[in-house]
Amino acid sequence: MVTIRLHNGKTRMKEVFVPIDPMNVRVYVCGPTVYDRAHLGNARPVVVFDTLFRLLRHVYGAGHVTYVRNFTDVDDKINATALARKEAGAAGTLEALIAERTEETIRWYHEDMDALGALRPTHEPRATAYVGQMIAMIAELVARGHAYARDGHVLFRVRSFAEYGRLSGRSVDDMIAGARVEVAPFKEDPMDFVLWKPSDDSLPGWQSPWGRGRPGWHIECSAMSLALLGASFDIHGGGIDLQFPHHENEVAQSCCAHPEAEFARVWMHNEMLQVEGKKMSKSLGNFFTVRDLLGQGVPGEVIRLVFLGTHYGRPMDWTAEKAGQAEATLRKWRAMVAGVQPSAPSGAVVAALADDLNTAGAIAELHALAAAGDAAGLKASAGLMGLLQDDMGGWAEAGVDLAPYAARLAALRAAAMETKDFAPVDAMKAALLAAGVEVRMSKAGVEVLPGPGFDAAKLEGLL
RNA sequence: GGCGGGUUGGCGGAGAGGUUACGCAGCGGAUUGCAAAUCCGUGUAGACCGGUUCGAUUCCGGUACCCGCCUCCA
């Protein structure tokens, strides 16, 4: 059995991973709020935890890992979008417009994440399907004295949970000193956070013991992880930005509702993504979605390889140069593994991944396999990382049969060898290069392959 | 202000208390009609200042700088 070591954000140490139940390893990762296309930053945790999912499936068996990633479809941004559509004259009730918006966004999300080679999680629960469970958990928290109702709101009583702040390394008193918390008259303590809030008629709402309302953001993950993975599970993941307050609040809710359990044993946080050295933001003008990149012709597999080139715990910089290098690497590897039956993943690659998802180290091992000419091992090992899969390699293929061009060039070359006039050969070669075709001539013959920027249209008239 | 992370060779980016990371680029050579691809060889880096040690880029402390979160833009 491969020993997996993971950096546990709860203990701040790298620990040997021991599942609660090796027959059912359970992972929960915070998913997207489905109000718009996923931007590139949203994709990082998807790729990181997909790699973890693949590793766990490899080690414990594909049928022995349960991976849950939620869709947050209760959110004021979604409401705002739907409301705007309604005011613009869209037909249907607000609820219908909201459902339409979330359905549409989930479809986009799936398309985009599929393109990155991410496996679909075992379960992708939608918050709206678990409001009953959320209400039950909130009621439990109230009954246990960890929450209180005021003015149609229900708030979590932060002072009732001594461990509050441990995950994110903060103390309640320090945070209040920072004074960047919303002070509301109905709060007992400024740090208390909302479990339930009232909805007026313009907002979606559910009936509850506290009136018609909707859940606060944090409770959904506590309720859905409980429903799908149980009160204790193995790994909880998400972006480091979620560590506080989201994950801290999840811990508080879940541990107070189920003090007998341990909630998540291991916490994993991926660091943030940057673009050309800067934070991606709309104001800097460097904000873009996964779909934008795909639309520009950057293959999902290239995005994936770039992501995996940096350890998940470090900030990752997306640059055009990296994308170019990743594309060149993948073209080389794909040419090598074409038509090859994968063998078993290399032990060195598995070992690297098992060492707290050292994907950069694993990629170095892929290079070693390529250098050693082990195409079968390369294909299998890359497959473990979601790379070089048959179903995502279309981008590297020419789409047209280049064999006639190779034959033509070979004929010209053979003639030139006799006449010593290489001008016609060079002319054709230049034209092929201009079309993005890689030309290799050797004693053995002529090879032509699609290269970066390949454009079939530019091949017109070359035959 | 509070909390957390980072600083590695031209660029990207890892591991390890003491032997080559790796990739890209570069340089030299082989090969080639010329190239490309390939093969061989090549670089000796670790912000700064101290400490621990036989020995630190790797451990500890401090300084500087950078970044993120604390503002439901991951």
PDB file of N, CA and C in Angstrom, chain A residues 275-339:
ATOM      1  N   VAL A 275      -1.932  36.086 -12.323  1.00  0.00           N
ATOM      2  CA  VAL A 275      -1.784  36.153 -13.776  1.00  0.00           C
ATOM      3  C   VAL A 275      -0.656  37.110 -14.102  1.00  0.00           C
ATOM      4  N   GLU A 276       0.365  36.598 -14.769  1.00  0.00           N
ATOM      5  CA  GLU A 276       1.543  37.389 -15.127  1.00  0.00           C
ATOM      6  C   GLU A 276       2.032  38.170 -13.900  1.00  0.00           C
ATOM      7  N   GLY A 277       2.078  37.478 -12.773  1.00  0.00           N
ATOM      8  CA  GLY A 277       2.659  38.066 -11.580  1.00  0.00           C
ATOM      9  C   GLY A 277       1.740  38.902 -10.714  1.00  0.00           C
ATOM     10  N   LYS A 278       0.494  39.058 -11.150  1.00  0.00           N
ATOM     11  CA  LYS A 278      -0.410  39.893 -10.367  1.00  0.00           C
ATOM     12  C   LYS A 278      -1.700  39.164 -10.066  1.00  0.00           C
ATOM     13  N   LYS A 279      -2.338  39.597  -9.017  1.00  0.00           N
ATOM     14  CA  LYS A 279      -3.622  39.016  -8.684  1.00  0.00           C
ATOM     15  C   LYS A 279      -4.583  39.254  -9.841  1.00  0.00           C
ATOM     16  N   MET A 280      -5.349  38.213 -10.152  1.00  0.00           N
ATOM     17  CA  MET A 280      -6.337  38.370 -11.213  1.00  0.00           C
ATOM     18  C   MET A 280      -7.519  39.171 -10.675  1.00  0.00           C
ATOM     19  N   SER A 281      -7.783  40.278 -11.293  1.00  0.00           N
ATOM     20  CA  SER A 281      -8.927  41.064 -10.836  1.00  0.00           C
ATOM     21  C   SER A 281      -9.485  41.877 -11.998  1.00  0.00           C
ATOM     22  N   LYS A 282     -10.722  42.184 -11.864  1.00  0.00           N
ATOM     23  CA  LYS A 282     -11.376  42.926 -12.943  1.00  0.00           C
ATOM     24  C   LYS A 282     -10.762  44.315 -13.099  1.00  0.00           C
ATOM     25  N   SER A 283     -10.364  44.895 -11.967  1.00  0.00           N
ATOM     26  CA  SER A 283      -9.841  46.252 -12.054  1.00  0.00           C
ATOM     27  C   SER A 283      -8.490  46.299 -12.765  1.00  0.00           C
ATOM     28  N   LEU A 284      -7.699  45.235 -12.644  1.00  0.00           N
ATOM     29  CA  LEU A 284      -6.401  45.226 -13.327  1.00  0.00           C
ATOM     30  C   LEU A 284      -6.542  44.836 -14.797  1.00  0.00           C
ATOM     31  N   GLY A 285      -7.745  44.404 -15.155  1.00  0.00           N
ATOM     32  CA  GLY A 285      -7.971  44.056 -16.552  1.00  0.00           C
ATOM     33  C   GLY A 285      -7.357  42.732 -16.946  1.00  0.00           C
ATOM     34  N   ASN A 286      -6.942  41.924 -15.957  1.00  0.00           N
ATOM     35  CA  ASN A 286      -6.353  40.632 -16.302  1.00  0.00           C
ATOM     36  C   ASN A 286      -7.274  39.482 -15.867  1.00  0.00           C
ATOM     37  N   PHE A 287      -8.533  39.789 -15.810  1.00  0.00           N
ATOM     38  CA  PHE A 287      -9.521  38.809 -15.371  1.00  0.00           C
ATOM     39  C   PHE A 287     -10.042  38.039 -16.587  1.00  0.00           C
ATOM     40  N   PHE A 288      -9.968  36.713 -16.522  1.00  0.00           N
ATOM     41  CA  PHE A 288     -10.553  35.957 -17.616  1.00  0.00           C
ATOM     42  C   PHE A 288     -11.038  34.593 -17.140  1.00  0.00           C
ATOM     43  N   THR A 289     -11.927  34.034 -17.921  1.00  0.00           N
ATOM     44  CA  THR A 289     -12.536  32.768 -17.547  1.00  0.00           C
ATOM     45  C   THR A 289     -11.819  31.616 -18.251  1.00  0.00           C
ATOM     46  N   VAL A 290     -12.113  30.429 -17.773  1.00  0.00           N
ATOM     47  CA  VAL A 290     -11.586  29.231 -18.423  1.00  0.00           C
ATOM     48  C   VAL A 290     -12.068  29.204 -19.872  1.00  0.00           C
ATOM     49  N   ARG A 291     -13.318  29.571 -20.054  1.00  0.00           N
ATOM     50  CA  ARG A 291     -13.879  29.555 -21.403  1.00  0.00           C
ATOM     51  C   ARG A 291     -13.147  30.526 -22.319  1.00  0.00           C
ATOM     52  N   ASP A 292     -12.748  31.668 -21.776  1.00  0.00           N
ATOM     53  CA  ASP A 292     -11.985  32.629 -22.584  1.00  0.00           C
ATOM     54  C   ASP A 292     -10.726  31.964 -23.128  1.00  0.00           C
ATOM     55  N   LEU A 293     -10.014  31.279 -22.247  1.00  0.00           N
ATOM     56  CA  LEU A 293      -8.767  30.624 -22.673  1.00  0.00           C
ATOM     57  C   LEU A 293      -9.048  29.536 -23.702  1.00  0.00           C
ATOM     58  N   LEU A 294     -10.041  28.722 -23.417  1.00  0.00           N
ATOM     59  CA  LEU A 294     -10.370  27.647 -24.352  1.00  0.00           C
ATOM     60  C   LEU A 294     -10.739  28.236 -25.709  1.00  0.00           C
ATOM     61  N   GLY A 295     -11.462  29.335 -25.654  1.00  0.00           N
ATOM     62  CA  GLY A 295     -11.887  29.993 -26.891  1.00  0.00           C
ATOM     63  C   GLY A 295     -10.716  30.567 -27.672  1.00  0.00           C
ATOM     64  N   GLN A 296      -9.658  30.914 -26.947  1.00  0.00           N
ATOM     65  CA  GLN A 296      -8.469  31.438 -27.628  1.00  0.00           C
ATOM     66  C   GLN A 296      -7.600  30.311 -28.185  1.00  0.00           C
ATOM     67  N   GLY A 297      -8.058  29.087 -27.977  1.00  0.00           N
ATOM     68  CA  GLY A 297      -7.311  27.971 -28.525  1.00  0.00           C
ATOM     69  C   GLY A 297      -6.311  27.358 -27.561  1.00  0.00           C
ATOM     70  N   VAL A 298      -6.362  27.759 -26.297  1.00  0.00           N
ATOM     71  CA  VAL A 298      -5.498  27.117 -25.306  1.00  0.00           C
ATOM     72  C   VAL A 298      -6.219  25.848 -24.858  1.00  0.00           C
ATOM     73  N   PRO A 299      -5.660  24.691 -25.156  1.00  0.00           N
ATOM     74  CA  PRO A 299      -6.356  23.460 -24.798  1.00  0.00           C
ATOM     75  C   PRO A 299      -6.439  23.272 -23.281  1.00  0.00           C
ATOM     76  N   GLY A 300      -7.519  22.643 -22.841  1.00  0.00           N
ATOM     77  CA  GLY A 300      -7.692  22.390 -21.411  1.00  0.00           C
ATOM     78  C   GLY A 300      -6.547  21.595 -20.835  1.00  0.00           C
ATOM     79  N   GLU A 301      -6.014  20.697 -21.637  1.00  0.00           N
ATOM     80  CA  GLU A 301      -4.910  19.873 -21.158  1.00  0.00           C
ATOM     81  C   GLU A 301      -3.666  20.726 -20.883  1.00  0.00           C
ATOM     82  N   VAL A 302      -3.490  21.757 -21.686  1.00  0.00           N
ATOM     83  CA  VAL A 302      -2.362  22.668 -21.479  1.00  0.00           C
ATOM     84  C   VAL A 302      -2.555  23.429 -20.171  1.00  0.00           C
ATOM     85  N   ILE A 303      -3.776  23.893 -19.939  1.00  0.00           N
ATOM     86  CA  ILE A 303      -4.075  24.593 -18.691  1.00  0.00           C
ATOM     87  C   ILE A 303      -3.776  23.667 -17.512  1.00  0.00           C
ATOM     88  N   ARG A 304      -4.182  22.435 -17.654  1.00  0.00           N
ATOM     89  CA  ARG A 304      -3.971  21.471 -16.574  1.00  0.00           C
ATOM     90  C   ARG A 304      -2.476  21.273 -16.279  1.00  0.00           C
ATOM     91  N   LEU A 305      -1.694  21.100 -17.332  1.00  0.00           N
ATOM     92  CA  LEU A 305      -0.258  20.880 -17.113  1.00  0.00           C
ATOM     93  C   LEU A 305       0.395  22.104 -16.485  1.00  0.00           C
ATOM     94  N   VAL A 306      -0.003  23.274 -16.902  1.00  0.00           N
ATOM     95  CA  VAL A 306       0.541  24.494 -16.292  1.00  0.00           C
ATOM     96  C   VAL A 306       0.192  24.513 -14.803  1.00  0.00           C
ATOM     97  N   PHE A 307      -1.040  24.210 -14.486  1.00  0.00           N
ATOM     98  CA  PHE A 307      -1.468  24.210 -13.081  1.00  0.00           C
ATOM     99  C   PHE A 307      -0.640  23.221 -12.265  1.00  0.00           C
ATOM    100  N   LEU A 308      -0.452  22.040 -12.807  1.00  0.00           N
ATOM    101  CA  LEU A 308       0.227  20.990 -12.050  1.00  0.00           C
ATOM    102  C   LEU A 308       1.723  21.257 -11.919  1.00  0.00           C
ATOM    103  N   GLY A 309       2.231  22.219 -12.659  1.00  0.00           N
ATOM    104  CA  GLY A 309       3.649  22.545 -12.587  1.00  0.00           C
ATOM    105  C   GLY A 309       4.031  23.260 -11.305  1.00  0.00           C
ATOM    106  N   THR A 310       3.061  23.746 -10.571  1.00  0.00           N
ATOM    107  CA  THR A 310       3.328  24.417  -9.292  1.00  0.00           C
ATOM    108  C   THR A 310       2.614  23.659  -8.185  1.00  0.00           C
ATOM    109  N   HIS A 311       3.302  23.439  -7.092  1.00  0.00           N
ATOM    110  CA  HIS A 311       2.689  22.757  -5.953  1.00  0.00           C
ATOM    111  C   HIS A 311       1.443  23.523  -5.497  1.00  0.00           C
ATOM    112  N   TYR A 312       0.412  22.774  -5.116  1.00  0.00           N
ATOM    113  CA  TYR A 312      -0.864  23.442  -4.804  1.00  0.00           C
ATOM    114  C   TYR A 312      -0.771  24.420  -3.641  1.00  0.00           C
ATOM    115  N   GLY A 313       0.207  24.208  -2.772  1.00  0.00           N
ATOM    116  CA  GLY A 313       0.313  25.059  -1.597  1.00  0.00           C
ATOM    117  C   GLY A 313       1.020  26.383  -1.849  1.00  0.00           C
ATOM    118  N   ARG A 314       1.442  26.584  -3.085  1.00  0.00           N
ATOM    119  CA  ARG A 314       2.139  27.820  -3.432  1.00  0.00           C
ATOM    120  C   ARG A 314       1.278  28.630  -4.382  1.00  0.00           C
ATOM    121  N   PRO A 315       1.449  29.940  -4.322  1.00  0.00           N
ATOM    122  CA  PRO A 315       0.740  30.744  -5.317  1.00  0.00           C
ATOM    123  C   PRO A 315       1.191  30.326  -6.709  1.00  0.00           C
ATOM    124  N   MET A 316       0.269  30.243  -7.629  1.00  0.00           N
ATOM    125  CA  MET A 316       0.620  29.845  -8.991  1.00  0.00           C
ATOM    126  C   MET A 316       0.429  30.995  -9.953  1.00  0.00           C
ATOM    127  N   ASP A 317       1.439  31.202 -10.779  1.00  0.00           N
ATOM    128  CA  ASP A 317       1.381  32.309 -11.722  1.00  0.00           C
ATOM    129  C   ASP A 317       1.039  31.770 -13.105  1.00  0.00           C
ATOM    130  N   TRP A 318      -0.062  32.216 -13.660  1.00  0.00           N
ATOM    131  CA  TRP A 318      -0.416  31.836 -15.022  1.00  0.00           C
ATOM    132  C   TRP A 318       0.252  32.818 -15.974  1.00  0.00           C
ATOM    133  N   THR A 319       1.061  32.299 -16.895  1.00  0.00           N
ATOM    134  CA  THR A 319       1.676  33.175 -17.886  1.00  0.00           C
ATOM    135  C   THR A 319       1.536  32.534 -19.267  1.00  0.00           C
ATOM    136  N   ALA A 320       1.549  33.380 -20.271  1.00  0.00           N
ATOM    137  CA  ALA A 320       1.443  32.882 -21.633  1.00  0.00           C
ATOM    138  C   ALA A 320       2.654  32.018 -21.972  1.00  0.00           C
ATOM    139  N   GLU A 321       3.804  32.377 -21.397  1.00  0.00           N
ATOM    140  CA  GLU A 321       5.014  31.613 -21.685  1.00  0.00           C
ATOM    141  C   GLU A 321       4.883  30.183 -21.168  1.00  0.00           C
ATOM    142  N   LYS A 322       4.343  30.055 -19.960  1.00  0.00           N
ATOM    143  CA  LYS A 322       4.157  28.711 -19.408  1.00  0.00           C
ATOM    144  C   LYS A 322       3.211  27.895 -20.285  1.00  0.00           C
ATOM    145  N   ALA A 323       2.175  28.545 -20.759  1.00  0.00           N
ATOM    146  CA  ALA A 323       1.208  27.833 -21.596  1.00  0.00           C
ATOM    147  C   ALA A 323       1.904  27.334 -22.863  1.00  0.00           C
ATOM    148  N   GLY A 324       2.768  28.166 -23.428  1.00  0.00           N
ATOM    149  CA  GLY A 324       3.488  27.765 -24.632  1.00  0.00           C
ATOM    150  C   GLY A 324       4.405  26.579 -24.373  1.00  0.00           C
ATOM    151  N   GLN A 325       5.090  26.614 -23.249  1.00  0.00           N
ATOM    152  CA  GLN A 325       5.994  25.510 -22.920  1.00  0.00           C
ATOM    153  C   GLN A 325       5.215  24.224 -22.666  1.00  0.00           C
ATOM    154  N   ALA A 326       4.101  24.377 -21.956  1.00  0.00           N
ATOM    155  CA  ALA A 326       3.291  23.189 -21.651  1.00  0.00           C
ATOM    156  C   ALA A 326       2.761  22.577 -22.938  1.00  0.00           C
ATOM    157  N   GLU A 327       2.361  23.439 -23.866  1.00  0.00           N
ATOM    158  CA  GLU A 327       1.845  22.915 -25.132  1.00  0.00           C
ATOM    159  C   GLU A 327       2.926  22.143 -25.874  1.00  0.00           C
ATOM    160  N   ALA A 328       4.130  22.691 -25.903  1.00  0.00           N
ATOM    161  CA  ALA A 328       5.229  22.017 -26.611  1.00  0.00           C
ATOM    162  C   ALA A 328       5.521  20.661 -25.960  1.00  0.00           C
ATOM    163  N   THR A 329       5.512  20.644 -24.634  1.00  0.00           N
ATOM    164  CA  THR A 329       5.776  19.391 -23.923  1.00  0.00           C
ATOM    165  C   THR A 329       4.710  18.346 -24.259  1.00  0.00           C
ATOM    166  N   LEU A 330       3.463  18.786 -24.230  1.00  0.00           N
ATOM    167  CA  LEU A 330       2.370  17.843 -24.479  1.00  0.00           C
ATOM    168  C   LEU A 330       2.391  17.328 -25.923  1.00  0.00           C
ATOM    169  N   ARG A 331       2.735  18.199 -26.842  1.00  0.00           N
ATOM    170  CA  ARG A 331       2.828  17.738 -28.244  1.00  0.00           C
ATOM    171  C   ARG A 331       3.887  16.655 -28.367  1.00  0.00           C
ATOM    172  N   LYS A 332       5.011  16.872 -27.705  1.00  0.00           N
ATOM    173  CA  LYS A 332       6.098  15.901 -27.768  1.00  0.00           C
ATOM    174  C   LYS A 332       5.643  14.579 -27.151  1.00  0.00           C
ATOM    175  N   TRP A 333       5.060  14.661 -25.975  1.00  0.00           N
ATOM    176  CA  TRP A 333       4.624  13.449 -25.290  1.00  0.00           C
ATOM    177  C   TRP A 333       3.519  12.730 -26.064  1.00  0.00           C
ATOM    178  N   ARG A 334       2.611  13.515 -26.601  1.00  0.00           N
ATOM    179  CA  ARG A 334       1.492  12.896 -27.326  1.00  0.00           C
ATOM    180  C   ARG A 334       1.991  12.149 -28.563  1.00  0.00           C
ATOM    181  N   ALA A 335       2.987  12.737 -29.216  1.00  0.00           N
ATOM    182  CA  ALA A 335       3.548  12.053 -30.386  1.00  0.00           C
ATOM    183  C   ALA A 335       4.176  10.734 -29.940  1.00  0.00           C
ATOM    184  N   MET A 336       4.758  10.749 -28.767  1.00  0.00           N
ATOM    185  CA  MET A 336       5.444   9.560 -28.268  1.00  0.00           C
ATOM    186  C   MET A 336       4.478   8.453 -27.867  1.00  0.00           C
ATOM    187  N   VAL A 337       3.343   8.816 -27.279  1.00  0.00           N
ATOM    188  CA  VAL A 337       2.438   7.785 -26.753  1.00  0.00           C
ATOM    189  C   VAL A 337       1.306   7.428 -27.727  1.00  0.00           C
ATOM    190  N   ALA A 338       1.306   8.053 -28.889  1.00  0.00           N
ATOM    191  CA  ALA A 338       0.231   7.780 -29.849  1.00  0.00           C
ATOM    192  C   ALA A 338       0.145   6.280 -30.150  1.00  0.00           C
ATOM    193  N   GLY A 339      -1.027   5.735 -29.964  1.00  0.00           N
ATOM    194  CA  GLY A 339      -1.244   4.335 -30.287  1.00  0.00           C
ATOM    195  C   GLY A 339      -0.632   3.356 -29.303  1.00  0.00           C
TER     196      GLY A 339
END
